[in-house]
XYZ file of C-alpha atoms in Angstrom:
578
model
C -10.749 163.544 191.090
C -7.772 165.794 191.543
C -5.485 163.234 190.160
C -7.441 162.576 187.480
C -7.706 166.102 186.473
C -3.832 166.494 186.851
C -3.144 163.748 184.248
C -4.521 165.540 181.143
C -2.475 168.584 182.191
C 0.488 166.894 182.142
C 0.134 165.248 178.780
C 0.864 168.218 176.605
C 4.068 168.905 178.352
C 5.553 165.361 177.440
C 3.929 165.813 174.190
C 6.015 169.097 173.704
C 9.279 167.572 174.930
C 8.822 164.618 172.283
C 8.118 167.008 169.825
C 11.159 169.025 170.257
C 13.172 165.662 170.043
C 11.831 164.186 166.781
C 11.811 167.891 164.909
C 9.109 169.084 162.699
C 5.595 167.830 162.334
C 4.345 165.037 159.949
C 1.915 167.586 158.511
C 4.618 169.570 157.266
C 6.374 166.967 155.320
C 5.776 166.824 151.514
C 4.875 163.989 149.269
C 8.625 163.179 148.205
C 9.300 162.739 152.088
C 6.510 160.455 153.007
C 7.434 158.074 149.538
C 11.001 157.968 151.117
C 9.921 157.055 154.651
C 8.058 154.129 153.002
C 10.972 152.784 150.962
C 13.092 153.411 154.120
C 15.544 156.085 152.462
C 17.084 158.372 155.090
C 16.541 162.403 154.315
C 18.402 164.807 156.181
C 16.595 167.858 157.617
C 18.593 170.394 155.677
C 17.575 168.455 152.417
C 13.948 168.588 153.484
C 13.930 172.214 154.257
C 15.383 172.827 150.764
C 12.915 170.775 148.841
C 10.069 172.421 150.808
C 11.306 176.169 150.024
C 12.156 175.009 146.335
C 8.964 173.589 145.839
C 6.839 176.332 147.651
C 8.960 179.145 145.584
C 7.744 177.318 142.228
C 4.054 177.177 143.587
C 4.223 180.716 144.420
C 5.749 182.030 141.209
C 3.146 179.651 139.185
C 0.234 181.375 141.031
C 1.815 184.672 140.402
C 1.795 184.053 136.959
C -1.603 182.802 136.894
C -3.198 186.266 138.490
C -0.823 188.305 136.313
C -2.419 186.435 133.125
C -5.946 186.555 134.145
C -5.445 190.460 135.345
C -4.096 191.380 131.859
C -6.713 189.505 130.391
C -9.617 190.868 132.141
C -8.235 194.590 131.513
C -8.056 193.961 127.916
C -11.773 192.752 127.626
C -12.696 195.739 130.278
C -11.157 198.068 127.842
C -12.861 196.573 124.590
C -16.338 196.695 126.435
C -15.701 200.292 127.292
C -14.809 201.027 123.738
C -17.589 199.702 122.277
C -20.010 200.806 124.713
C -18.738 204.522 123.899
C -19.482 203.583 120.150
C -22.978 202.236 120.968
C -23.736 205.255 123.628
C -22.508 207.793 120.851
C -24.732 206.279 118.295
C -27.655 206.542 120.519
C -26.955 209.976 121.573
C -25.371 211.366 118.666
C -26.307 209.597 115.650
C -25.066 212.260 113.161
C -21.426 211.836 114.491
C -21.321 208.163 115.037
C -23.567 206.177 112.938
C -24.733 202.651 113.285
C -22.341 201.785 110.318
C -19.465 202.696 112.380
C -20.498 200.376 115.254
C -20.760 197.544 112.758
C -17.205 198.088 111.472
C -16.079 197.912 114.978
C -18.070 195.050 115.892
C -16.580 193.618 112.235
C -13.033 194.179 113.262
C -13.716 192.538 116.682
C -15.077 189.413 115.241
C -12.435 188.853 112.495
C -9.637 188.980 115.441
C -11.764 186.319 117.199
C -12.083 184.137 114.171
C -8.351 184.308 113.826
C -7.785 183.233 117.466
C -10.292 180.490 117.694
C -8.430 179.040 114.083
C -5.098 179.368 116.206
C -6.651 177.922 119.230
C -8.057 174.756 117.336
C -5.074 174.425 114.950
C -1.933 175.727 116.915
C -2.747 175.806 120.525
C -4.680 172.363 121.455
C -2.267 170.367 119.177
C 0.839 171.244 121.444
C 2.218 168.286 123.166
C 0.604 168.175 126.701
C -1.815 170.809 125.867
C -5.165 169.352 127.326
C -4.164 167.359 130.260
C -7.408 167.908 131.941
C -10.787 168.236 131.328
C -13.347 169.813 133.582
C -16.450 167.178 133.774
C -18.554 169.965 135.107
C -17.987 172.546 132.499
C -20.365 172.389 129.366
C -23.055 169.970 130.172
C -25.214 168.839 127.429
C -27.999 171.134 128.036
C -25.397 174.154 127.875
C -24.166 172.723 124.361
C -27.560 172.121 123.079
C -28.743 175.405 123.898
C -25.661 176.631 122.182
C -26.372 174.866 119.106
C -30.177 175.611 119.102
C -29.597 179.356 119.705
C -26.481 179.677 117.318
C -28.494 178.089 114.409
C -31.554 180.713 115.298
C -28.706 183.673 114.920
C -27.657 182.166 111.697
C -30.981 181.971 110.240
C -32.174 185.559 111.618
C -28.894 187.170 109.907
C -29.779 184.789 106.706
C -33.436 186.606 107.090
C -31.618 189.956 107.392
C -29.486 189.492 104.443
C -32.908 188.431 102.469
C -34.186 191.675 103.645
C -31.818 193.824 102.529
C -31.492 192.169 99.275
C -34.883 192.910 98.641
C -34.431 196.463 99.165
C -31.147 196.765 97.387
C -32.498 199.173 94.849
C -32.475 201.922 97.939
C -29.633 200.393 100.419
C -25.730 200.221 100.368
C -24.362 196.865 99.167
C -21.974 197.209 101.890
C -24.447 196.511 104.469
C -24.687 192.860 103.222
C -21.132 192.335 104.438
C -21.769 192.750 108.326
C -24.581 189.933 108.568
C -22.425 187.677 106.287
C -19.277 188.260 108.755
C -21.825 187.611 111.797
C -22.696 184.292 110.211
C -19.017 182.807 109.750
C -18.237 184.276 113.277
C -21.151 182.497 114.958
C -20.496 179.091 112.960
C -16.927 179.164 113.788
C -17.521 179.929 117.405
C -20.454 177.294 117.854
C -18.092 174.566 116.623
C -14.934 175.456 118.778
C -17.176 175.932 121.853
C -19.004 172.587 121.582
C -15.656 170.848 120.857
C -13.186 172.460 123.378
C -15.582 173.996 126.363
C -14.214 171.271 128.992
C -10.663 172.067 128.146
C -8.305 172.766 130.910
C -5.520 174.140 128.563
C -1.879 174.077 129.817
C 0.407 175.798 127.148
C 0.013 179.278 125.686
C -1.837 180.286 128.771
C -1.550 183.858 128.414
C -2.487 184.002 124.754
C -5.597 182.027 125.127
C -6.816 184.057 128.263
C -6.262 187.266 126.079
C -8.252 185.199 123.040
C -11.170 184.265 125.379
C -11.465 187.709 126.649
C -11.564 189.235 123.341
C -14.185 186.820 122.201
C -16.232 187.170 125.309
C -16.174 191.249 124.898
C -17.144 190.696 121.274
C -20.356 188.515 122.410
C -20.947 191.046 125.040
C -21.044 194.067 122.514
C -23.293 192.081 120.299
C -25.758 191.757 123.175
C -25.562 195.501 123.985
C -26.126 196.360 120.442
C -29.062 193.951 120.190
C -30.707 195.198 123.020
C -30.286 198.911 122.412
C -30.500 199.018 118.701
C -34.293 199.167 117.244
C -33.455 200.367 113.477
C -34.632 197.088 111.925
C -37.626 197.232 113.610
C -38.531 200.879 113.201
C -37.731 200.212 109.674
C -40.542 197.353 109.244
C -43.044 199.458 111.282
C -42.336 202.487 108.949
C -42.619 200.201 105.928
C -46.126 198.722 107.083
C -47.074 202.310 107.607
C -46.230 203.495 104.309
C -47.886 200.398 102.664
C -51.085 201.258 104.638
C -50.652 204.982 103.199
C -49.954 203.517 99.740
C -53.234 201.596 99.638
C -55.283 204.925 100.597
C -53.831 206.988 97.876
C -50.865 208.687 99.766
C -47.491 208.285 98.129
C -44.888 208.153 100.628
C -40.948 208.476 100.483
C -40.281 205.349 102.499
C -38.134 202.528 100.948
C -40.669 200.028 99.917
C -40.054 196.099 99.119
C -39.924 194.929 95.384
C -41.757 191.672 96.242
C -44.050 192.104 99.507
C -44.806 188.203 100.106
C -41.118 187.678 100.301
C -40.627 190.601 102.404
C -43.040 189.680 104.646
C -41.671 186.139 105.374
C -38.245 188.036 106.229
C -39.867 190.461 108.324
C -41.858 187.639 110.569
C -38.571 185.364 110.555
C -36.426 188.455 111.932
C -38.957 189.588 114.141
C -39.680 186.051 115.777
C -35.751 184.811 115.917
C -34.445 188.231 117.355
C -34.494 187.350 121.104
C -32.521 184.205 120.033
C -29.664 186.267 119.036
C -29.086 187.879 122.571
C -29.739 184.346 124.192
C -26.964 183.099 122.237
C -24.533 185.831 123.240
C -25.539 185.367 126.961
C -24.555 181.559 126.745
C -21.268 182.188 124.916
C -20.268 184.761 127.462
C -20.664 182.165 130.093
C -18.874 179.328 128.266
C -16.098 181.672 127.512
C -15.902 182.521 131.159
C -15.743 179.072 132.328
C -12.847 178.361 129.869
C -10.813 181.276 130.933
C -11.069 180.226 134.335
C -9.906 176.755 133.528
C -6.856 178.037 131.575
C -3.939 176.476 133.425
C -6.097 174.682 136.143
C -4.752 171.307 137.319
C -7.197 168.455 138.415
C -6.933 165.578 140.172
C -6.976 162.290 138.300
C -10.536 161.390 139.782
C -11.884 165.108 139.182
C -11.101 165.025 135.394
C -12.508 161.810 134.891
C -16.449 162.033 134.085
C -18.526 161.959 137.226
C -20.690 158.848 137.893
C -24.025 160.654 137.579
C -26.950 158.659 137.403
C -29.053 158.498 134.416
C -32.692 160.544 134.258
C -35.271 158.249 135.720
C -38.823 158.953 137.208
C -38.187 156.608 140.352
C -41.767 156.661 141.595
C -42.065 160.758 140.899
C -45.392 160.809 139.243
C -47.490 163.605 140.884
C -44.929 165.964 139.822
C -44.872 164.684 136.192
C -48.440 164.850 135.982
C -49.026 168.269 137.200
C -46.073 169.529 135.225
C -47.641 167.815 132.054
C -50.966 169.766 133.046
C -49.112 173.256 133.244
C -47.164 172.451 129.921
C -50.594 171.662 128.107
C -52.413 174.659 129.285
C -49.360 177.008 128.398
C -49.211 175.167 124.602
C -52.585 175.976 124.531
C -52.389 179.745 125.893
C -49.667 180.126 123.548
C -51.331 178.868 120.463
C -54.233 181.006 120.993
C -52.119 184.224 121.726
C -49.747 183.489 118.563
C -52.812 183.331 116.507
C -54.618 186.612 117.773
C -51.054 188.046 117.466
C -51.166 187.504 113.723
C -53.728 190.070 113.301
C -53.629 194.175 113.364
C -54.465 194.132 116.955
C -54.925 191.830 120.232
C -57.895 192.014 122.164
C -57.833 192.621 125.640
C -59.353 189.364 126.622
C -56.215 187.632 125.071
C -54.138 189.472 127.361
C -56.241 188.455 130.372
C -56.169 185.193 129.463
C -52.393 185.162 129.214
C -51.828 186.864 132.782
C -54.414 184.808 134.326
C -52.198 181.572 133.426
C -49.524 183.130 134.840
C -51.279 184.084 138.134
C -52.302 180.656 138.249
C -48.826 178.666 137.786
C -46.447 181.325 139.653
C -47.921 180.593 143.190
C -47.695 177.123 142.785
C -44.094 177.194 141.542
C -43.292 179.405 144.619
C -45.321 176.927 147.169
C -43.169 174.176 145.669
C -39.960 175.833 145.978
C -40.460 176.790 149.620
C -41.742 173.262 150.432
C -38.367 171.937 148.713
C -36.276 174.247 150.591
C -37.442 173.477 153.734
C -36.983 169.709 153.077
C -33.429 170.370 152.022
C -33.191 171.742 155.707
C -34.505 168.412 157.062
C -32.052 166.473 154.878
C -28.605 164.772 156.288
C -26.620 165.082 153.271
C -23.670 166.913 153.867
C -22.913 170.240 152.248
C -20.345 170.105 149.411
C -17.923 172.876 150.146
C -15.233 171.891 147.597
C -14.133 174.628 145.277
C -15.891 174.249 142.165
C -15.615 177.233 139.394
C -18.422 175.727 137.383
C -21.010 175.692 140.171
C -19.895 178.929 141.303
C -20.814 180.746 138.035
C -24.105 178.565 137.851
C -25.155 180.651 141.102
C -23.672 183.839 139.520
C -25.750 183.237 136.481
C -28.613 182.244 138.258
C -29.027 185.399 140.261
C -27.751 187.605 137.543
C -30.232 186.303 135.137
C -33.340 186.406 137.615
C -32.711 190.286 137.372
C -34.024 191.043 133.821
C -37.619 189.573 134.443
C -37.582 191.137 138.088
C -36.590 194.602 136.500
C -39.398 194.268 133.891
C -41.636 193.805 136.808
C -40.798 196.508 139.041
C -40.849 198.743 136.100
C -44.506 197.498 135.240
C -45.554 198.025 139.026
C -44.539 201.727 138.894
C -46.311 202.244 135.703
C -49.531 200.566 136.788
C -49.580 202.274 140.222
C -48.763 205.476 138.589
C -51.706 205.275 136.014
C -54.636 203.129 136.126
C -54.316 200.501 138.954
C -58.377 199.982 139.114
C -58.723 198.095 135.763
C -59.006 194.322 135.654
C -56.075 193.848 133.255
C -53.948 196.147 135.207
C -54.693 194.242 138.311
C -53.707 191.189 136.671
C -50.191 192.430 135.411
C -49.751 194.034 138.694
C -50.567 190.393 140.399
C -48.090 188.882 137.597
C -45.369 191.130 138.360
C -45.673 190.485 142.192
C -45.526 186.834 141.873
C -42.908 186.834 139.254
C -40.641 188.481 141.843
C -41.573 185.827 144.744
C -41.274 183.140 142.268
C -37.724 184.106 141.261
C -36.571 184.373 144.990
C -37.891 181.304 146.093
C -36.534 179.262 143.039
C -33.063 180.582 143.537
C -33.020 179.492 147.073
C -34.321 175.919 146.140
C -31.722 175.463 143.235
C -28.673 176.987 145.161
C -29.717 174.904 148.335
C -29.747 171.725 146.342
C -26.677 172.615 144.125
C -24.749 172.836 147.374
C -26.031 169.260 148.668
C -23.699 166.418 147.822
C -25.067 164.023 145.650
C -26.082 160.395 146.808
C -23.338 158.574 144.656
C -20.557 161.138 145.826
C -21.467 160.885 149.597
C -20.374 157.244 149.807
C -16.917 157.524 148.485
C -16.201 160.496 150.518
C -17.687 159.161 153.791
C -15.401 156.042 153.330
C -12.461 158.205 152.325
C -12.981 160.379 155.657
C -13.133 157.175 157.933
C -10.091 155.789 156.199
C -8.150 158.912 156.719
C -9.343 159.203 160.414
C -8.141 155.525 161.186
C -4.411 154.962 161.993
C -2.247 154.297 159.123
C -2.259 150.864 158.095
C 0.328 149.644 155.426
C -1.576 147.476 153.144
C -2.068 147.322 149.116
C -3.740 149.354 147.103
C -5.776 146.505 145.792
C -7.167 146.018 149.246
C -7.854 149.661 149.681
C -9.869 149.782 146.564
C -11.823 146.557 147.842
C -12.515 148.501 150.835
C -14.086 151.460 149.329
C -15.890 149.318 146.902
C -17.489 147.214 149.573
C -18.510 150.436 151.508
C -19.803 152.367 148.386
C -21.997 149.374 147.720
C -23.276 149.016 151.071
C -24.078 152.741 151.462
C -25.959 152.621 148.286
C -28.072 149.234 149.106
C -28.921 150.643 152.487
C -29.961 154.176 151.038
C -31.314 153.226 147.320
C -35.112 153.156 148.409
C -36.652 156.517 147.991
C -37.597 157.840 151.800
C -39.962 160.459 151.718
C -37.823 163.426 151.708
C -35.709 162.163 148.617
C -39.267 161.297 146.928
C -40.683 164.724 147.678
C -37.626 166.708 146.435
C -38.048 164.398 142.906
C -41.621 165.507 142.549
C -40.766 169.239 143.394
C -37.750 169.085 140.952
C -39.796 167.535 138.202
C -42.452 169.561 138.482
C -40.415 172.949 138.416
C -38.397 171.454 135.292
C -41.626 171.092 133.337
C -43.124 174.640 134.359
C -39.921 176.232 133.740
C -39.985 174.729 130.118
C -43.399 176.112 129.757
C -42.312 179.642 131.023
C -39.175 179.271 128.786
C -41.418 178.390 125.675
C -43.558 181.053 125.703
C -41.342 184.338 125.526
C -38.602 182.560 123.399
C -41.193 182.066 120.406
C -42.515 185.092 119.838
C -44.950 186.051 123.000
C -44.013 189.324 124.238
C -47.202 190.763 126.147
C -44.994 192.991 127.899
C -44.315 195.200 124.600
C -47.496 194.496 122.977
C -50.154 195.565 125.839
C -49.057 199.369 125.386
C -49.378 200.178 128.902
C -45.705 200.492 129.613
C -44.809 201.534 126.098
C -47.056 204.703 126.702
C -45.752 205.269 129.895
C -41.779 205.080 129.403
C -41.927 205.892 125.618
C -40.869 203.463 122.622
C -37.406 203.507 122.570
C -36.867 203.372 126.681
C -39.507 200.386 126.880
C -37.863 198.780 123.674
C -34.436 198.850 125.689
C -36.187 197.560 128.998
C -37.874 194.846 127.490
C -34.712 193.525 125.176
C -32.379 193.858 128.232
C -34.699 191.987 130.265
C -36.342 189.331 128.239
C -33.504 187.592 126.801
C -32.052 187.188 130.608
C -35.518 185.978 131.548
C -35.170 183.393 128.781
C -31.857 182.586 129.859
C -32.723 182.250 133.475
C -35.784 179.762 132.422
C -33.269 177.811 130.658
C -30.565 178.059 132.833
C -32.898 176.946 135.924
C -34.110 173.709 134.073
C -30.371 172.690 134.013
C -30.071 173.200 137.673
C -33.033 171.615 138.413
C -32.132 168.592 136.786
C -29.024 168.521 138.660
C -31.151 168.930 141.942
C -33.386 165.883 140.624
C -30.631 163.993 139.872
C -28.681 164.359 143.251
C -32.010 163.844 145.376
């Protein structure tokens, strides 16, 4: 035993002597040295050290230039946001010195500059030689671009309704008010087209100018969102006109500016109020896409990373129970939505319809929470590896998921305080209290499930990675690239053939993901198309005041709609990767 123990102790000494004789370790050799060794060309130690120093210096300078460009463009966006925020805050707290027209002028200038940069990016930057050598396959999935097109179209129609409403009141309004919605229509049209086509670009030329242009456009969209959240002038104007019409019918004359054609104005009013949440949603999506493009400026990808990943098509694969339960929730949600919308068309909404709405949520949210907790537990039992590869798109997905959840959670906490402080014993208030608590729990459980699923390596990526890792762990055998490719293909086919059947864990994850996808679509549809009981039940509005609660709801509801839509995209990836 002592002789056996002393043998390993002497091995490091022999290895160290051999290492001193042979020079630096192969791990420090660069790619050119390896190629030279394969061809048999001798390379001196002095030449190798010069190449290493030269290449490391170039890489260091490239990283420093990228960080400097990101810092400068980030500071530009920060200053623009602070300037616009100061204008908007001054409009809110001192409407005499800074008016809404001043804020519109500032935004019109920013939109004009952004339009000029977007045209230059398409006509000048992307047409340069070697401008777009790589494309990020994870950026701009089809559901993001589809949402961009949908919400962009709704925002354009929103501004069309705004122009029509202003034209119908042209006898008592300034004609300059027609310019600002027109500029916004042009800005949204150009921006949507550019982002649809170039959201995957990893631009390699004009990098600093491109970063500044992206940050300027992102800051413009962020200020548009802040103004939409805080500005209730149009809503107040519509409400004042409705009150004036009621007084006119009762025989009292008012000085309120009334529409020339009441029927046409009612169409414009309802269209504007219904499409208003889509404008805030559109701004949030544009900010996310522009941030990913900003992170990809100057980014160099490996050839296999820039190619489109071999994701599987969306198939049920035996997931029946999740589909049936999800469809049941969807049908029930559509019924509640139709009933509530019919009742909302009248002057007031009866309390039993609020009770129906919150009872539906109180039944669906616990089921979703239990499904998410079960899915998270199954993730812990899985044998799939955790994907630790750096991925800016996935990191942004996690940040957006966590940030967007704060919208509905914030409204829920404000509702809890208002209910507990006023009338917690009434049936409707108890339902609202239960709805708020269950909503917070469901957001937390769903975030855990989606984030855990996004960081699991998909089935189709596990086989090549495992085969490659084994290949790298084995001693180096000199063979042709054709033999290596055939070996990887055989290993991949054997892995997929072995694990192509659905075991109970994969099937359960697919059932849970499909059920949650349909539930989130249902919960996205209801607030996106006009159901806002948080603002219409009157409890929180009376407790916090109209203007404060308007800002809270307009801040939280678009984030809630964005969260549901973003959750659907994340759950689709979890479903495909299971």
